[in-house]
Amino acid sequence: QGDEWTAPGTLPFSGSYSDADPAFAPDGNRIYFISMRPLEGEGPPREDWDLWVVERTAGGWGEPRNLGTPVNTEQPEVYPSVAADGTLYFSSGRPGGLGKNDIYRSRIVDGAFGEPENLGPAINSEQSEGDLFIAPDQSYIVFVSSGRPDSLGRGDLYVSFRAEDGAWTPAINLGQGVNSHWTEYCPSVTPDGKYLFFTSYRVAREEPSAVPLTYEEIQSAYVTPRGGMGDVYWVDAAILDALRP
């Protein structure tokens, strides 16, 4: 409101089970998210993450719906992102992938999600890929990977661009300034395309303290910004265009 963020509040369909990785559809009328909630009604939490969707109604948010097969499997499906035409992108450790977790997309076929397609070796590797954001026009994808030869830290942000023939360019590390030797994850570009938001575990103090810290000072440092527990950052999204081949 104005120049200030309001205090966070729990969404009406959440708060009873583990829900995470929310992603708005570009039109703002659907939220895709992951959950361990039971498939039907109340009950104990499930043992793996599934993808769910909830739609905006005239009276607010409706009831969440599990996306079912072929999107969801017995393996965790996580971090959804949806394009303007409804194509769903997500990460999964399902069998047949190139690495520990790969990025897939599922296109709309006859009004329903079709069989997920692996995005291939330009994006996926022998490591884990996830925490993704797809541009509404699917012209680029930003995602997280770790353990690659060009990685700067424990988890870095990468971008891949889609060429006119539909092929994806080899993933490019976003480089120092965005990435650190800690972990960067959960990228998201604002609807106007101007800013890239992400989370980072980077810390304010990279070097040892000249004066030994007390226990109280250490505890206090963890609950302040850049305390190493994960903070939200933003940068000009022009850094993505600068990397376009």
CSV table of C-alpha atoms in Angstrom, one decimal:
chain,number,residue,atom,x,y,z
A,1,GLN,CA,0.0,0.0,0.0
A,2,GLY,CA,1.7,3.2,-1.2
A,3,ASP,CA,5.4,2.6,-0.8
A,4,GLU,CA,5.1,0.0,2.0
A,5,TRP,CA,4.4,-3.7,2.2
A,6,THR,CA,1.5,-4.8,4.4
A,7,ALA,CA,2.0,-7.6,7.0
A,8,PRO,CA,1.6,-11.1,5.5
A,9,GLY,CA,-1.6,-12.9,6.0
A,10,THR,CA,-2.6,-16.5,5.4
A,11,LEU,CA,-4.7,-17.2,2.3
A,12,PRO,CA,-8.2,-18.7,3.1
A,13,PHE,CA,-7.4,-22.1,1.5
A,14,SER,CA,-4.1,-22.5,3.3
A,15,GLY,CA,-2.9,-22.9,6.9
A,16,SER,CA,-3.9,-26.5,7.7
A,17,TYR,CA,-1.3,-28.4,5.8
A,18,SER,CA,2.2,-27.8,4.3
A,19,ASP,CA,1.6,-25.5,1.3
A,20,ALA,CA,4.5,-23.9,-0.7
A,21,ASP,CA,5.9,-22.6,-4.0
A,22,PRO,CA,2.9,-20.4,-5.0
A,23,ALA,CA,2.8,-19.1,-8.6
A,24,PHE,CA,0.2,-16.8,-10.1
A,25,ALA,CA,-1.0,-17.4,-13.6
A,26,PRO,CA,-0.3,-14.3,-15.7
A,27,ASP,CA,-3.9,-13.2,-15.7
A,28,GLY,CA,-4.0,-13.3,-11.9
A,29,ASN,CA,-7.0,-15.7,-11.7
A,30,ARG,CA,-5.3,-18.9,-10.6
A,31,ILE,CA,-2.6,-19.8,-8.1
A,32,TYR,CA,-0.6,-23.0,-8.6
A,33,PHE,CA,1.1,-24.3,-5.5
A,34,ILE,CA,2.5,-27.5,-4.0
A,35,SER,CA,0.9,-29.2,-1.0
A,36,MET,CA,1.1,-32.3,1.1
A,37,ARG,CA,-2.6,-32.1,1.9
A,38,PRO,CA,-4.8,-35.2,1.4
A,39,LEU,CA,-6.4,-35.7,-2.0
A,40,GLU,CA,-10.0,-35.8,-0.5
A,41,GLY,CA,-11.2,-33.8,2.5
A,42,GLU,CA,-9.4,-34.0,5.8
A,43,GLY,CA,-6.9,-36.5,7.0
A,44,PRO,CA,-3.2,-37.0,7.6
A,45,PRO,CA,-0.7,-35.2,5.3
A,46,ARG,CA,0.6,-37.1,2.3
A,47,GLU,CA,4.2,-38.1,2.0
A,48,ASP,CA,5.1,-36.3,-1.1
A,49,TRP,CA,4.5,-32.9,-2.8
A,50,ASP,CA,1.8,-32.6,-5.5
A,51,LEU,CA,0.8,-29.7,-7.7
A,52,TRP,CA,-2.5,-28.0,-7.0
A,53,VAL,CA,-4.4,-25.1,-8.4
A,54,VAL,CA,-7.0,-22.7,-6.9
A,55,GLU,CA,-9.1,-20.3,-9.0
A,56,ARG,CA,-10.3,-16.8,-8.1
A,57,THR,CA,-14.1,-16.5,-8.0
A,58,ALA,CA,-16.5,-13.6,-7.5
A,59,GLY,CA,-16.4,-14.2,-3.8
A,60,GLY,CA,-12.7,-14.8,-3.4
A,61,TRP,CA,-10.6,-18.0,-3.8
A,62,GLY,CA,-12.3,-21.3,-4.5
A,63,GLU,CA,-11.4,-24.8,-3.4
A,64,PRO,CA,-7.9,-26.1,-4.4
A,65,ARG,CA,-7.9,-28.9,-6.9
A,66,ASN,CA,-5.1,-31.5,-7.3
A,67,LEU,CA,-3.8,-31.6,-10.9
A,68,GLY,CA,-3.7,-35.4,-10.9
A,69,THR,CA,-2.0,-37.5,-13.6
A,70,PRO,CA,-0.1,-37.2,-15.8
A,71,VAL,CA,1.3,-34.1,-14.0
A,72,ASN,CA,1.6,-35.6,-10.5
A,73,THR,CA,3.4,-38.8,-9.8
A,74,GLU,CA,4.5,-40.8,-6.7
A,75,GLN,CA,7.6,-38.6,-6.8
A,76,PRO,CA,7.5,-34.9,-5.6
A,77,GLU,CA,6.4,-32.3,-8.2
A,78,VAL,CA,7.5,-28.9,-7.1
A,79,TYR,CA,7.9,-25.2,-8.0
A,80,PRO,CA,5.2,-24.5,-10.7
A,81,SER,CA,5.3,-21.6,-13.1
A,82,VAL,CA,2.6,-21.1,-15.8
A,83,ALA,CA,2.8,-19.3,-19.2
A,84,ALA,CA,0.1,-17.0,-20.7
A,85,ASP,CA,-1.2,-19.9,-22.9
A,86,GLY,CA,-1.6,-22.1,-19.8
A,87,THR,CA,1.5,-24.3,-20.3
A,88,LEU,CA,2.7,-25.4,-16.9
A,89,TYR,CA,6.4,-25.7,-16.1
A,90,PHE,CA,7.6,-27.5,-12.9
A,91,SER,CA,10.4,-29.6,-11.4
A,92,SER,CA,10.2,-33.3,-10.7
A,93,GLY,CA,12.4,-36.2,-9.8
A,94,ARG,CA,10.2,-38.7,-11.8
A,95,PRO,CA,11.9,-41.6,-13.5
A,96,GLY,CA,13.5,-41.0,-16.9
A,97,GLY,CA,15.1,-37.6,-16.2
A,98,LEU,CA,18.6,-36.5,-16.9
A,99,GLY,CA,19.5,-35.8,-13.2
A,100,LYS,CA,18.3,-35.7,-9.7
A,101,ASN,CA,15.5,-33.3,-10.5
A,102,ASP,CA,14.6,-32.0,-14.0
A,103,ILE,CA,12.4,-29.2,-15.3
A,104,TYR,CA,9.3,-30.3,-17.3
A,105,ARG,CA,6.5,-28.6,-19.1
A,106,SER,CA,2.9,-29.8,-19.7
A,107,ARG,CA,0.9,-28.2,-22.5
A,108,ILE,CA,-2.9,-27.8,-22.6
A,109,VAL,CA,-4.4,-30.6,-24.8
A,110,ASP,CA,-8.2,-30.6,-25.3
A,111,GLY,CA,-8.6,-28.5,-22.1
A,112,ALA,CA,-6.4,-30.6,-19.9
A,113,PHE,CA,-2.7,-30.9,-19.1
A,114,GLY,CA,-0.9,-33.3,-21.5
A,115,GLU,CA,2.0,-35.6,-20.8
A,116,PRO,CA,4.9,-33.7,-19.4
A,117,GLU,CA,7.9,-33.1,-21.6
A,118,ASN,CA,11.5,-32.9,-20.3
A,119,LEU,CA,13.1,-29.6,-21.4
A,120,GLY,CA,16.3,-31.4,-22.4
A,121,PRO,CA,20.0,-31.1,-21.8
A,122,ALA,CA,20.3,-27.4,-22.6
A,123,ILE,CA,18.5,-26.8,-19.3
A,124,ASN,CA,18.6,-30.0,-17.3
A,125,SER,CA,21.9,-31.6,-16.2
A,126,GLU,CA,23.1,-34.5,-14.0
A,127,GLN,CA,22.5,-32.2,-11.0
A,128,SER,CA,19.2,-30.8,-9.7
A,129,GLU,CA,17.2,-28.1,-11.6
A,130,GLY,CA,14.2,-26.4,-10.1
A,131,ASP,CA,12.8,-23.2,-8.5
A,132,LEU,CA,11.9,-21.9,-11.9
A,133,PHE,CA,10.1,-18.9,-13.5
A,134,ILE,CA,8.8,-19.1,-17.1
A,135,ALA,CA,8.2,-15.8,-19.0
A,136,PRO,CA,4.5,-15.4,-19.9
A,137,ASP,CA,5.5,-15.7,-23.6
A,138,GLN,CA,7.9,-18.6,-22.9
A,139,SER,CA,10.8,-16.6,-24.4
A,140,TYR,CA,13.0,-17.4,-21.4
A,141,ILE,CA,13.2,-19.4,-18.2
A,142,VAL,CA,15.1,-18.6,-15.0
A,143,PHE,CA,15.9,-21.5,-12.7
A,144,VAL,CA,18.2,-22.7,-10.0
A,145,SER,CA,20.9,-25.4,-10.3
A,146,SER,CA,23.7,-26.5,-8.1
A,147,GLY,CA,26.9,-28.4,-8.7
A,148,ARG,CA,27.6,-27.3,-12.3
A,149,PRO,CA,31.2,-26.6,-13.4
A,150,ASP,CA,30.4,-22.8,-13.6
A,151,SER,CA,28.5,-22.6,-10.3
A,152,LEU,CA,29.6,-19.8,-8.0
A,153,GLY,CA,27.9,-21.1,-4.9
A,154,ARG,CA,25.7,-23.9,-3.4
A,155,GLY,CA,22.9,-22.9,-5.7
A,156,ASP,CA,22.9,-20.4,-8.6
A,157,LEU,CA,20.4,-18.7,-10.8
A,158,TYR,CA,20.6,-19.5,-14.5
A,159,VAL,CA,18.6,-18.3,-17.6
A,160,SER,CA,17.9,-20.0,-20.9
A,161,PHE,CA,16.3,-18.4,-23.9
A,162,ARG,CA,13.9,-20.0,-26.4
A,163,ALA,CA,14.9,-19.6,-30.0
A,164,GLU,CA,12.4,-19.0,-32.9
A,165,ASP,CA,12.6,-22.8,-33.7
A,166,GLY,CA,11.5,-23.6,-30.1
A,167,ALA,CA,14.9,-24.9,-29.0
A,168,TRP,CA,16.4,-23.7,-25.7
A,169,THR,CA,19.8,-22.0,-25.6
A,170,PRO,CA,22.4,-23.5,-23.2
A,171,ALA,CA,21.8,-22.3,-19.7
A,172,ILE,CA,23.7,-19.1,-18.7
A,173,ASN,CA,24.8,-18.4,-15.1
A,174,LEU,CA,23.5,-15.0,-14.0
A,175,GLY,CA,26.9,-14.2,-12.6
A,176,GLN,CA,28.3,-12.4,-9.6
A,177,GLY,CA,26.1,-9.6,-8.2
A,178,VAL,CA,23.1,-11.9,-8.4
A,179,ASN,CA,24.8,-15.1,-7.5
A,180,SER,CA,27.1,-15.5,-4.5
A,181,HIS,CA,29.0,-18.4,-3.0
A,182,TRP,CA,25.9,-19.1,-0.9
A,183,THR,CA,22.5,-20.2,-2.3
A,184,GLU,CA,20.2,-18.2,-4.5
A,185,TYR,CA,16.8,-19.6,-5.4
A,186,CYS,CA,13.1,-18.9,-6.0
A,187,PRO,CA,13.3,-16.4,-8.9
A,188,SER,CA,10.3,-14.5,-10.1
A,189,VAL,CA,9.9,-11.6,-12.5
A,190,THR,CA,7.3,-8.9,-11.9
A,191,PRO,CA,4.2,-8.9,-14.2
A,192,ASP,CA,5.5,-5.7,-15.9
A,193,GLY,CA,8.8,-7.5,-16.7
A,194,LYS,CA,10.9,-4.8,-14.9
A,195,TYR,CA,12.3,-6.6,-11.8
A,196,LEU,CA,13.7,-10.0,-10.9
A,197,PHE,CA,13.0,-11.1,-7.4
A,198,PHE,CA,14.9,-13.9,-5.7
A,199,THR,CA,15.9,-15.3,-2.4
A,200,SER,CA,19.5,-15.6,-1.1
A,201,TYR,CA,21.2,-17.0,1.9
A,202,ARG,CA,24.1,-14.5,1.5
A,203,VAL,CA,25.3,-13.0,4.7
A,204,ALA,CA,26.3,-9.4,5.7
A,205,ARG,CA,29.6,-10.5,7.3
A,206,GLU,CA,31.8,-12.5,5.0
A,207,GLU,CA,34.9,-12.2,7.1
A,208,PRO,CA,35.4,-13.3,10.8
A,209,SER,CA,34.6,-10.7,13.3
A,210,ALA,CA,37.6,-8.8,14.6
A,211,VAL,CA,36.0,-9.0,18.1
A,212,PRO,CA,34.6,-12.4,19.3
A,213,LEU,CA,30.8,-12.3,19.3
A,214,THR,CA,28.8,-13.1,22.4
A,215,TYR,CA,26.0,-15.8,22.2
A,216,GLU,CA,23.4,-13.0,22.3
A,217,GLU,CA,25.1,-11.2,19.4
A,218,ILE,CA,25.2,-14.4,17.3
A,219,GLN,CA,21.5,-15.1,18.0
A,220,SER,CA,20.6,-11.5,17.1
A,221,ALA,CA,22.5,-11.6,13.8
A,222,TYR,CA,20.5,-14.6,12.6
A,223,VAL,CA,17.2,-12.8,12.8
A,224,THR,CA,18.2,-9.6,11.0
A,225,PRO,CA,18.4,-9.0,7.2
A,226,ARG,CA,21.4,-10.8,5.6
A,227,GLY,CA,21.7,-13.1,8.6
A,228,GLY,CA,22.1,-16.1,6.5
A,229,MET,CA,18.6,-17.5,6.9
A,230,GLY,CA,17.3,-16.4,3.5
A,231,ASP,CA,16.1,-12.9,2.4
A,232,VAL,CA,14.3,-11.6,-0.6
A,233,TYR,CA,16.2,-9.4,-3.0
A,234,TRP,CA,15.4,-7.7,-6.3
A,235,VAL,CA,17.4,-6.4,-9.3
A,236,ASP,CA,16.6,-4.8,-12.6
A,237,ALA,CA,15.4,-7.5,-15.0
A,238,ALA,CA,17.5,-5.9,-17.7
A,239,ILE,CA,20.3,-8.2,-16.6
A,240,LEU,CA,18.4,-11.0,-18.3
A,241,ASP,CA,18.2,-9.2,-21.7
A,242,ALA,CA,21.9,-8.4,-21.4
A,243,LEU,CA,22.6,-12.2,-21.5
A,244,ARG,CA,20.4,-12.9,-24.5
A,245,PRO,CA,22.4,-14.4,-27.4
